[in-house]
Short mmCIF file of C-alpha atoms in Angstrom, two decimals:
data_model
loop_
_atom_site.label_atom_id
_atom_site.label_comp_id
_atom_site.label_asym_id
_atom_site.label_seq_id
_atom_site.Cartn_x
_atom_site.Cartn_y
_atom_site.Cartn_z
CA MET A 160 139.20 -19.22 80.74
CA PRO A 161 140.71 -20.49 83.96
CA ASN A 162 137.90 -22.87 84.81
CA GLU A 163 138.08 -24.43 81.40
CA THR A 164 141.73 -25.18 81.74
CA ARG A 165 141.31 -26.33 85.30
CA ARG A 166 138.69 -28.80 84.27
CA GLY A 167 140.40 -29.62 81.03
CA PHE A 168 143.47 -30.83 82.86
CA LEU A 169 142.05 -34.24 83.69
CA ALA A 170 140.95 -34.64 80.15
CA MET A 171 144.40 -33.73 78.91
CA MET A 172 145.99 -36.28 81.17
CA GLY A 173 143.98 -38.83 79.33
CA ALA A 174 146.02 -38.51 76.19
CA ALA A 175 149.11 -37.38 77.98
CA VAL A 176 149.43 -40.37 80.23
CA LEU A 177 149.22 -42.72 77.34
CA VAL A 178 151.90 -41.10 75.32
CA ALA A 179 154.87 -43.27 74.71
CA THR A 180 158.55 -42.56 74.83
CA ALA A 181 160.55 -44.90 72.68
CA PRO A 182 163.36 -46.77 74.41
CA SER A 183 166.81 -45.38 73.74
CA ALA A 184 170.26 -46.69 74.51
CA GLN A 185 172.18 -43.40 74.36
CA ALA A 186 172.21 -40.77 77.06
CA LEU A 187 169.33 -38.40 76.63
CA ASN A 188 169.62 -34.90 75.18
CA THR A 189 167.01 -32.22 74.45
CA ASP A 190 166.56 -33.18 70.79
CA GLN A 191 166.03 -36.81 71.68
CA ALA A 192 163.64 -36.02 74.52
CA ARG A 193 161.64 -33.86 72.15
CA ALA A 194 161.60 -36.48 69.40
CA LEU A 195 160.47 -39.13 71.88
CA ILE A 196 157.41 -37.13 72.86
CA GLN A 197 156.60 -36.32 69.22
CA THR A 198 156.75 -39.97 68.16
CA SER A 199 154.74 -41.00 71.16
CA LEU A 200 152.00 -38.46 70.54
CA ASP A 201 151.57 -39.83 67.04
CA GLU A 202 151.16 -43.28 68.49
CA VAL A 203 148.53 -42.26 71.04
CA TYR A 204 146.48 -40.43 68.44
CA GLN A 205 146.49 -43.57 66.33
CA VAL A 206 144.61 -45.37 69.10
CA ILE A 207 142.32 -42.40 69.81
CA ASN A 208 141.34 -42.14 66.15
CA SER A 209 141.12 -45.89 65.58
CA GLY A 210 137.41 -46.07 66.33
CA GLN A 211 137.84 -49.21 68.45
CA PRO A 212 135.28 -50.00 71.16
CA PRO A 213 136.17 -48.20 74.43
CA ALA A 214 137.05 -51.37 76.36
CA GLN A 215 139.61 -52.32 73.72
CA MET A 216 141.02 -48.78 73.74
CA TYR A 217 141.55 -48.91 77.51
CA ARG A 218 143.55 -52.11 77.11
CA ASN A 219 145.63 -50.52 74.35
CA PHE A 220 146.19 -47.42 76.47
CA GLU A 221 147.31 -49.53 79.41
CA ALA A 222 149.74 -51.43 77.20
CA ILE A 223 151.25 -48.19 75.87
CA PHE A 224 151.54 -46.77 79.38
CA ALA A 225 153.17 -49.95 80.65
CA ARG A 226 155.67 -49.98 77.81
CA TYR A 227 156.73 -46.35 77.67
CA ALA A 228 156.16 -44.71 81.05
CA ASP A 229 158.42 -45.45 84.01
CA VAL A 230 155.61 -47.30 85.77
CA PRO A 231 157.71 -48.65 88.69
CA VAL A 232 158.86 -45.15 89.64
CA ILE A 233 155.43 -43.53 89.14
CA ALA A 234 153.65 -46.28 91.10
CA ARG A 235 156.19 -46.21 93.93
CA SER A 236 156.12 -42.43 94.15
CA ALA A 237 152.30 -42.45 94.24
CA LEU A 238 152.37 -44.95 97.12
CA GLY A 239 154.72 -42.74 99.14
CA PRO A 240 156.44 -43.90 102.37
CA ALA A 241 154.24 -47.02 102.55
CA ALA A 242 156.32 -48.45 99.68
CA ARG A 243 159.23 -48.96 102.08
CA GLN A 244 157.23 -51.30 104.32
CA ALA A 245 155.82 -53.41 101.48
CA SER A 246 157.31 -56.73 100.40
CA ALA A 247 158.55 -57.18 96.83
CA ALA A 248 155.54 -59.36 95.99
CA GLN A 249 153.11 -56.82 97.44
CA LEU A 250 154.75 -54.03 95.47
CA ALA A 251 154.65 -55.99 92.22
CA ALA A 252 150.94 -56.75 92.62
CA TYR A 253 150.22 -53.13 93.53
CA GLN A 254 152.16 -51.90 90.50
CA GLN A 255 150.26 -54.20 88.18
CA ALA A 256 146.91 -52.98 89.55
CA PHE A 257 148.06 -49.33 89.43
CA GLN A 258 148.90 -49.68 85.75
CA GLY A 259 145.42 -50.96 84.90
CA TYR A 260 143.83 -48.22 86.99
CA ILE A 261 145.76 -45.50 85.12
CA GLY A 262 144.85 -47.00 81.73
CA ARG A 263 141.12 -46.96 82.60
CA LYS A 264 141.01 -43.67 84.51
CA TYR A 265 142.72 -41.55 81.87
CA GLY A 266 141.66 -43.68 78.91
CA LYS A 267 138.03 -42.83 79.68
CA ARG A 268 138.67 -39.29 78.49
CA PHE A 269 139.63 -40.28 74.94
CA ARG A 270 136.48 -38.76 73.40
CA GLU A 271 137.63 -35.27 74.32
CA PHE A 272 140.70 -35.77 72.12
CA ILE A 273 138.99 -36.72 68.90
CA GLY A 274 139.82 -33.95 66.44
CA SER A 275 142.39 -32.35 68.74
CA ARG A 276 146.15 -32.00 68.28
CA ILE A 277 149.16 -31.55 70.54
CA GLU A 278 152.11 -29.57 69.21
CA VAL A 279 155.57 -30.13 70.70
CA THR A 280 157.19 -26.71 71.13
CA GLY A 281 160.53 -27.23 72.87
CA ALA A 282 162.72 -29.06 75.38
CA ARG A 283 165.16 -28.06 78.11
CA GLN A 284 167.23 -29.70 80.81
CA VAL A 285 165.89 -29.43 84.38
CA LYS A 286 168.28 -30.71 87.04
CA SER A 287 168.98 -34.31 86.05
CA PHE A 288 166.04 -34.77 83.66
CA PHE A 289 164.43 -33.15 80.61
CA ALA A 290 161.25 -31.13 80.30
CA VAL A 291 159.53 -31.24 76.91
CA THR A 292 156.98 -28.48 76.38
CA SER A 293 153.89 -28.75 74.20
CA VAL A 294 150.62 -27.00 73.52
CA ALA A 295 147.33 -28.89 73.33
CA HIS A 296 144.63 -27.59 71.02
CA LEU A 297 141.31 -29.12 72.02
CA ASN A 298 137.98 -28.35 70.39
CA GLY A 299 136.42 -25.20 71.77
CA ARG A 300 138.98 -24.63 74.52
CA SER A 301 141.83 -22.20 74.95
CA PRO A 302 145.19 -23.85 74.16
CA MET A 303 146.73 -25.62 77.17
CA GLU A 304 150.40 -25.91 78.15
CA VAL A 305 151.48 -29.48 78.67
CA GLU A 306 154.94 -30.32 80.01
CA TRP A 307 156.51 -33.80 79.97
CA HIS A 308 159.29 -34.88 82.30
CA VAL A 309 161.56 -37.46 80.72
CA SER A 310 164.43 -39.32 82.37
CA ASP A 311 166.79 -42.14 81.43
CA LYS A 312 167.63 -43.02 85.04
CA SER A 313 165.78 -46.33 84.72
CA GLY A 314 168.19 -47.34 81.95
CA GLN A 315 165.70 -46.38 79.24
CA SER A 316 164.28 -43.01 78.26
CA LYS A 317 160.83 -42.86 79.79
CA TYR A 318 158.48 -40.21 81.06
CA PHE A 319 157.61 -40.01 84.75
CA ASN A 320 155.42 -36.93 85.09
CA ILE A 321 153.02 -34.80 83.05
CA ILE A 322 152.16 -31.24 84.05
CA ILE A 323 149.09 -29.64 82.50
CA GLU A 324 148.66 -25.93 83.16
CA GLY A 325 150.57 -26.40 86.40
CA VAL A 326 148.67 -29.47 87.59
CA ASN A 327 150.94 -32.49 87.81
CA MET A 328 150.03 -36.15 87.61
CA LEU A 329 152.47 -37.42 90.23
CA ALA A 330 151.17 -35.04 92.91
CA SER A 331 147.57 -35.80 91.96
CA GLU A 332 148.06 -39.58 92.12
CA ARG A 333 150.02 -39.31 95.37
CA ALA A 334 147.00 -37.62 96.93
CA GLU A 335 144.56 -40.10 95.42
CA ILE A 336 146.50 -43.27 96.26
CA GLY A 337 147.25 -41.84 99.72
CA ALA A 338 143.51 -41.33 100.32
CA MET A 339 142.69 -44.84 99.07
CA LEU A 340 145.34 -46.33 101.34
CA ALA A 341 144.08 -44.34 104.35
CA ARG A 342 140.56 -45.64 103.69
CA ARG A 343 141.98 -49.16 104.07
CA ASN A 344 143.95 -48.22 107.19
CA GLY A 345 147.27 -48.66 105.43
CA ASP A 346 146.63 -52.20 104.15
CA ILE A 347 148.46 -52.40 100.81
CA ASP A 348 146.83 -55.67 99.74
CA ALA A 349 143.39 -54.14 100.23
CA LEU A 350 144.50 -51.05 98.28
CA THR A 351 145.67 -53.28 95.42
CA GLN A 352 142.30 -55.04 95.46
CA ASP A 353 140.48 -51.67 95.29
CA LEU A 354 142.71 -50.48 92.44
CA THR A 355 141.71 -53.39 90.23
CA GLN A 356 138.14 -52.02 90.39
CA ALA A 357 138.96 -48.28 90.35
CA GLY A 358 139.48 -45.88 87.45
CA MET B 1178 129.61 3.12 95.77
CA ARG B 1179 132.86 4.72 94.62
CA ILE B 1180 133.71 5.56 98.19
CA LEU B 1181 133.58 1.85 98.98
CA ILE B 1182 136.59 1.01 96.84
CA PRO B 1183 139.41 2.39 98.99
CA GLY B 1184 137.78 0.91 102.06
CA LEU B 1185 137.44 -2.52 100.46
CA LEU B 1186 140.95 -2.35 99.13
CA PHE B 1187 142.23 -1.69 102.61
CA LEU B 1188 140.13 -4.55 104.01
CA ALA B 1189 141.36 -6.90 101.31
CA LEU B 1190 144.98 -6.03 101.93
CA THR B 1191 144.79 -6.36 105.70
CA ALA B 1192 142.76 -9.54 105.44
CA ALA B 1193 145.19 -11.12 103.03
CA THR B 1194 148.39 -10.00 104.72
CA GLY B 1195 147.19 -10.57 108.27
CA CYS B 1196 146.41 -14.17 107.63
CA SER B 1197 148.02 -17.46 108.17
CA SER B 1198 151.17 -18.39 106.34
CA GLY B 1199 153.22 -21.54 106.73
CA ARG B 1200 152.76 -24.28 104.17
CA ASN B 1201 153.42 -27.88 105.10
CA SER B 1202 155.88 -30.02 103.16
CA ASP B 1203 153.34 -30.51 100.36
CA GLY B 1204 153.06 -26.76 99.83
CA ILE B 1205 149.56 -26.75 101.35
CA ASN B 1206 148.46 -24.23 103.99
CA ASP B 1207 145.03 -25.32 105.23
CA PRO B 1208 144.41 -24.42 108.89
CA TYR B 1209 140.65 -24.19 108.24
CA GLU B 1210 140.39 -27.74 106.90
CA PRO B 1211 137.50 -28.86 109.18
CA MET B 1212 135.38 -25.87 108.13
CA ASN B 1213 136.48 -26.17 104.49
CA ARG B 1214 135.48 -29.83 104.44
CA ARG B 1215 131.97 -28.97 105.62
CA VAL B 1216 131.66 -26.38 102.85
CA HIS B 1217 133.03 -28.92 100.38
CA ALA B 1218 130.38 -31.46 101.41
CA PHE B 1219 127.74 -28.78 100.81
CA ASN B 1220 129.14 -27.82 97.39
CA ARG B 1221 129.43 -31.46 96.39
CA GLY B 1222 125.85 -32.15 97.42
CA LEU B 1223 124.69 -29.13 95.47
CA ASP B 1224 126.52 -30.40 92.42
CA ALA B 1225 125.10 -33.92 92.72
CA ASN B 1226 121.51 -32.82 93.35
CA LEU B 1227 121.21 -29.72 91.18
CA LEU B 1228 124.07 -28.85 88.82
CA ARG B 1229 124.81 -32.32 87.51
CA PRO B 1230 121.20 -33.26 86.66
CA VAL B 1231 120.39 -29.81 85.23
CA THR B 1232 123.52 -29.44 83.12
CA ARG B 1233 123.60 -33.01 81.84
CA GLY B 1234 121.33 -32.09 78.92
CA MET B 1235 123.20 -28.92 78.04
CA SER B 1236 126.10 -30.64 76.38
CA ALA B 1237 124.16 -33.68 75.19
CA GLY B 1238 124.54 -34.33 71.51
CA GLU B 1239 127.98 -32.77 71.42
CA SER B 1240 130.08 -34.80 69.04
CA LYS B 1241 132.85 -34.65 66.48
CA GLY B 1242 130.89 -32.12 64.46
CA GLY B 1243 131.05 -29.53 67.26
CA PRO B 1244 128.59 -28.38 69.88
CA SER B 1245 124.88 -29.04 69.63
CA ALA B 1246 122.35 -26.21 69.22
CA GLY B 1247 121.94 -26.02 72.99
CA GLY B 1248 125.71 -25.97 73.44
CA LYS B 1249 125.98 -23.18 70.88
CA ALA B 1250 123.38 -21.06 72.72
CA VAL B 1251 125.29 -21.51 75.98
CA GLU B 1252 128.49 -20.49 74.19
CA LEU B 1253 126.88 -17.26 72.91
CA VAL B 1254 125.60 -16.36 76.37
CA GLY B 1255 129.06 -17.16 77.75
CA ASN B 1256 130.64 -14.81 75.19
CA PHE B 1257 128.21 -12.09 76.21
CA GLY B 1258 129.02 -12.46 79.92
CA GLY B 1259 132.74 -12.70 79.22
CA ASN B 1260 132.65 -9.52 77.17
CA LEU B 1261 130.99 -7.61 80.02
CA SER B 1262 133.82 -8.69 82.35
CA LEU B 1263 136.57 -7.27 80.10
CA PRO B 1264 136.62 -3.67 81.41
CA GLY B 1265 137.23 -5.02 84.93
CA LYS B 1266 140.18 -7.04 83.64
CA VAL B 1267 141.60 -3.92 81.97
CA VAL B 1268 141.45 -2.11 85.31
CA ASN B 1269 143.29 -4.97 87.00
CA HIS B 1270 145.98 -5.15 84.30
CA LEU B 1271 146.58 -1.41 84.76
CA LEU B 1272 146.77 -1.83 88.54
CA GLN B 1273 149.39 -4.54 87.94
CA GLY B 1274 151.41 -2.22 85.70
CA ARG B 1275 150.77 -4.39 82.61
CA PRO B 1276 149.74 -2.05 79.79
CA VAL B 1277 150.03 -4.58 76.94
CA PRO B 1278 147.25 -6.97 78.05
CA ALA B 1279 145.21 -3.93 79.12
CA VAL B 1280 145.36 -2.53 75.58
CA LYS B 1281 144.62 -5.94 74.02
CA ASN B 1282 141.55 -6.46 76.21
CA THR B 1283 140.38 -2.93 75.41
CA PHE B 1284 140.54 -3.63 71.68
CA ARG B 1285 138.89 -7.01 72.23
CA PHE B 1286 136.04 -5.30 74.09
CA LEU B 1287 135.60 -2.68 71.35
CA VAL B 1288 135.63 -5.22 68.51
CA ASN B 1289 133.29 -7.73 70.16
CA SER B 1290 130.88 -5.07 71.44
CA THR B 1291 130.42 -3.77 67.88
CA LEU B 1292 131.26 -6.40 65.24
CA GLY B 1293 130.42 -9.13 67.75
CA VAL B 1294 126.87 -7.83 68.27
CA ALA B 1295 127.07 -6.70 71.91
CA GLY B 1296 129.53 -9.47 72.69
CA PHE B 1297 127.48 -12.51 71.68
CA PHE B 1298 130.07 -13.43 69.05
CA ASP B 1299 133.84 -13.41 69.27
CA PRO B 1300 135.33 -11.96 66.06
CA ALA B 1301 138.21 -10.48 68.11
CA GLY B 1302 139.39 -13.95 69.06
CA ALA B 1303 138.53 -15.61 65.76
CA ASP B 1304 139.77 -13.01 63.26
CA PHE B 1305 141.95 -10.48 65.09
CA ALA B 1306 144.11 -12.80 67.23
CA LEU B 1307 142.88 -11.07 70.37
CA PRO B 1308 141.98 -13.86 72.81
CA GLU B 1309 140.86 -12.88 76.30
CA GLU B 1310 143.78 -12.04 78.59
CA ASP B 1311 142.43 -13.30 81.87
CA THR B 1312 143.14 -11.66 85.22
CA ASP B 1313 141.44 -10.61 88.45
CA PHE B 1314 142.10 -8.63 91.60
CA GLY B 1315 143.53 -11.74 93.29
CA GLU B 1316 146.33 -11.58 90.71
CA THR B 1317 146.71 -7.86 91.30
CA LEU B 1318 147.23 -8.58 95.02
CA ALA B 1319 149.81 -11.23 94.11
CA VAL B 1320 151.67 -8.74 91.91
CA TRP B 1321 151.65 -6.28 94.79
CA GLY B 1322 153.39 -8.88 96.96
CA VAL B 1323 150.47 -9.98 99.13
CA PRO B 1324 151.01 -13.63 100.20
CA GLU B 1325 148.58 -16.36 99.16
CA GLY B 1326 147.24 -16.98 102.67
CA ALA B 1327 145.35 -20.06 103.76
CA TYR B 1328 143.28 -22.29 101.47
CA LEU B 1329 139.52 -21.70 101.55
CA GLU B 1330 136.58 -23.47 100.01
CA LEU B 1331 133.73 -21.01 99.55
CA PRO B 1332 130.04 -21.97 99.39
CA LEU B 1333 128.72 -22.00 95.78
CA ILE B 1334 131.97 -20.48 94.45
CA GLY B 1335 134.32 -23.35 95.27
CA PRO B 1336 138.07 -23.47 95.94
CA SER B 1337 139.92 -20.25 96.75
CA THR B 1338 142.56 -18.78 99.05
CA GLU B 1339 142.43 -15.90 101.49
CA ARG B 1340 144.09 -13.68 98.89
CA ASP B 1341 141.79 -14.78 96.07
CA ALA B 1342 138.67 -14.46 98.22
CA ALA B 1343 139.64 -10.89 99.09
CA GLY B 1344 140.25 -10.30 95.37
CA ARG B 1345 136.78 -11.58 94.50
CA VAL B 1346 135.16 -9.13 96.89
CA VAL B 1347 137.10 -6.22 95.40
CA ASP B 1348 136.30 -7.39 91.85
CA LEU B 1349 132.62 -6.73 92.56
CA PHE B 1350 133.68 -3.10 92.28
CA THR B 1351 136.57 -3.01 89.80
CA ASN B 1352 134.42 -3.26 86.68
CA PRO B 1353 133.74 0.28 85.48
CA LEU B 1354 130.78 -1.03 83.48
CA SER B 1355 128.87 -1.88 86.63
CA TYR B 1356 128.59 1.82 87.45
CA ARG B 1357 126.96 2.52 84.10
CA LEU B 1358 124.38 -0.25 84.22
CA ASN B 1359 121.00 -0.15 85.88
CA SER B 1360 119.89 -2.98 88.14
CA ASP B 1361 118.12 -4.86 85.34
CA GLU B 1362 121.23 -4.80 83.18
CA ARG B 1363 123.33 -6.00 86.10
CA LEU B 1364 120.92 -8.86 86.61
CA ILE B 1365 121.25 -9.82 82.95
CA GLY B 1366 125.04 -9.83 83.34
CA LEU B 1367 124.77 -12.06 86.40
CA GLY B 1368 122.36 -14.35 84.56
CA ALA B 1369 124.81 -14.65 81.67
CA ARG B 1370 127.58 -15.67 84.07
CA VAL B 1371 125.39 -18.31 85.74
CA VAL B 1372 124.37 -19.80 82.38
CA SER B 1373 127.98 -19.79 81.26
CA LYS B 1374 129.10 -21.60 84.45
CA ALA B 1375 126.33 -24.13 84.04
CA GLY B 1376 127.43 -24.63 80.43
CA GLU B 1377 130.95 -25.38 81.61
CA ARG B 1378 129.60 -27.90 84.10
CA GLY B 1379 127.89 -29.61 81.18
CA ARG B 1380 130.84 -29.52 78.80
CA PHE B 1381 133.38 -30.66 81.34
CA GLY B 1382 130.92 -32.99 83.03
CA ASP B 1383 133.10 -36.09 82.91
CA SER B 1384 136.12 -34.29 84.33
CA VAL B 1385 134.09 -32.75 87.14
CA ASP B 1386 132.41 -36.07 87.93
CA SER B 1387 135.79 -37.74 88.06
CA ILE B 1388 137.21 -35.23 90.55
CA LEU B 1389 134.11 -34.52 92.64
CA HIS B 1390 132.33 -37.85 92.67
CA GLU B 1391 134.89 -40.54 91.84
CA SER B 1392 138.04 -39.62 93.77
CA ALA B 1393 138.79 -41.29 97.07
CA ASP B 1394 139.03 -37.87 98.73
CA SER B 1395 137.49 -35.23 96.49
CA TYR B 1396 138.30 -32.45 98.95
CA VAL B 1397 142.03 -33.14 98.70
CA GLN B 1398 141.93 -33.47 94.88
CA THR B 1399 139.99 -30.22 94.49
CA ARG B 1400 142.39 -28.38 96.80
CA LEU B 1401 145.46 -29.72 95.04
CA ILE B 1402 144.25 -28.99 91.53
CA TYR B 1403 143.09 -25.48 92.42
CA LEU B 1404 146.32 -24.49 94.18
CA GLN B 1405 148.63 -25.95 91.52
CA HIS B 1406 146.75 -24.34 88.67
CA ARG B 1407 146.41 -20.98 90.40
CA ARG B 1408 150.10 -20.87 91.33
CA HIS B 1409 150.94 -21.71 87.73
CA GLU B 1410 148.76 -18.83 86.49
CA LEU B 1411 150.44 -16.42 88.89
CA GLY B 1412 153.98 -17.71 88.32
CA GLU B 1413 154.27 -18.93 91.94
CA GLU B 1414 154.96 -22.61 91.33
CA GLY B 1415 157.23 -24.63 93.57
CA ASP B 1416 160.00 -27.03 92.57
CA GLU B 1417 159.53 -29.92 90.16
CA ILE B 1418 159.05 -33.40 91.62
CA ASP B 1419 162.06 -35.67 91.04
CA PRO B 1420 160.99 -39.19 92.08
CA TYR B 1421 164.47 -40.53 91.27
CA ALA B 1422 165.97 -38.35 94.00
CA GLU B 1423 163.61 -39.62 96.71
#
């Protein structure tokens, strides 16, 4: 059902965002990109099924996200053109707050993933990066397509976008961070302050 | 009523083709934004004051073990409503020149209407590998080459586009079943759809709350998610984002 998948997308991002891609020294190929996502999924499910209190899970999720996603690129892309006017210190503080916000916002959906599984189905090269495809089987929902975009441009293999049934995280966070920044009339420090409370 | 169809079809086509094109750099075409935002505020208020409180209990008690008794009842009613919508989907698949999903949905309808006790259960999906193949007249218009048109947010219904809104109007008439039902039976079908929607609001409560009541600009998030997902369904997606190339 379309509405189910539409609404399920946010839930999916919960697990998706937290998935890790192990660092790799060699240039990336499809097999490696695929293996990275597989390993990472295992790791995320370990936390989801650990039975820890939610607050502890959010911290674990944030740590995984910080370690395996290309946070600088995701955070900068979400900020948009405003990133060019910010000082290095402002950007660093914003990035730190953004990372915590992502960990809480998507981590909150962990309950929907208990008893679910995500099956990696393939990988292909897209332009200068790799797209790993997978199918998420969640309780009582039609299977959902989840695509992971992995790049080694940062010097390590990391993921920078997740697309669930067509809905992509980068575009969604660009819109959200853009709206938060507009609410503060373009003041990045105020945005950073808000982000520490948001999610 | 049959005479209405060609007329509506014509209206839908002219409405959808005559309308605004021209997406901005984000792939969004929203010339009616001020009006849409007013409708969004209405829909959001309706959700906060009616849907959210009413549906909160429907999914309560849902846990690892599966849905609660209330959740199960909602699921059965949802199956029933979904089954009634299948003949309309078959018509649309045929109009799109897609016989395979049309045949699958026909078998699904036959199996669930009989073995599934008038559609309350879903043996076709569970035992015969015949999940619902979803479609609608909006997709039929897309297949016929009608452009998406401007974004619209409709009262009660939610996000849409000019093309999809036209499709919804036509879909009131594409279901052959509706010509065989009396007004009471139609009302039951409508009731089943409303219960099923309310059930979804309960089951996906956290996700809906997050988008509708926790985002900085819920109008923009709703618009983005709807358009991206719909374009994905129809195979009309744009290019991937490459943040390293920016």
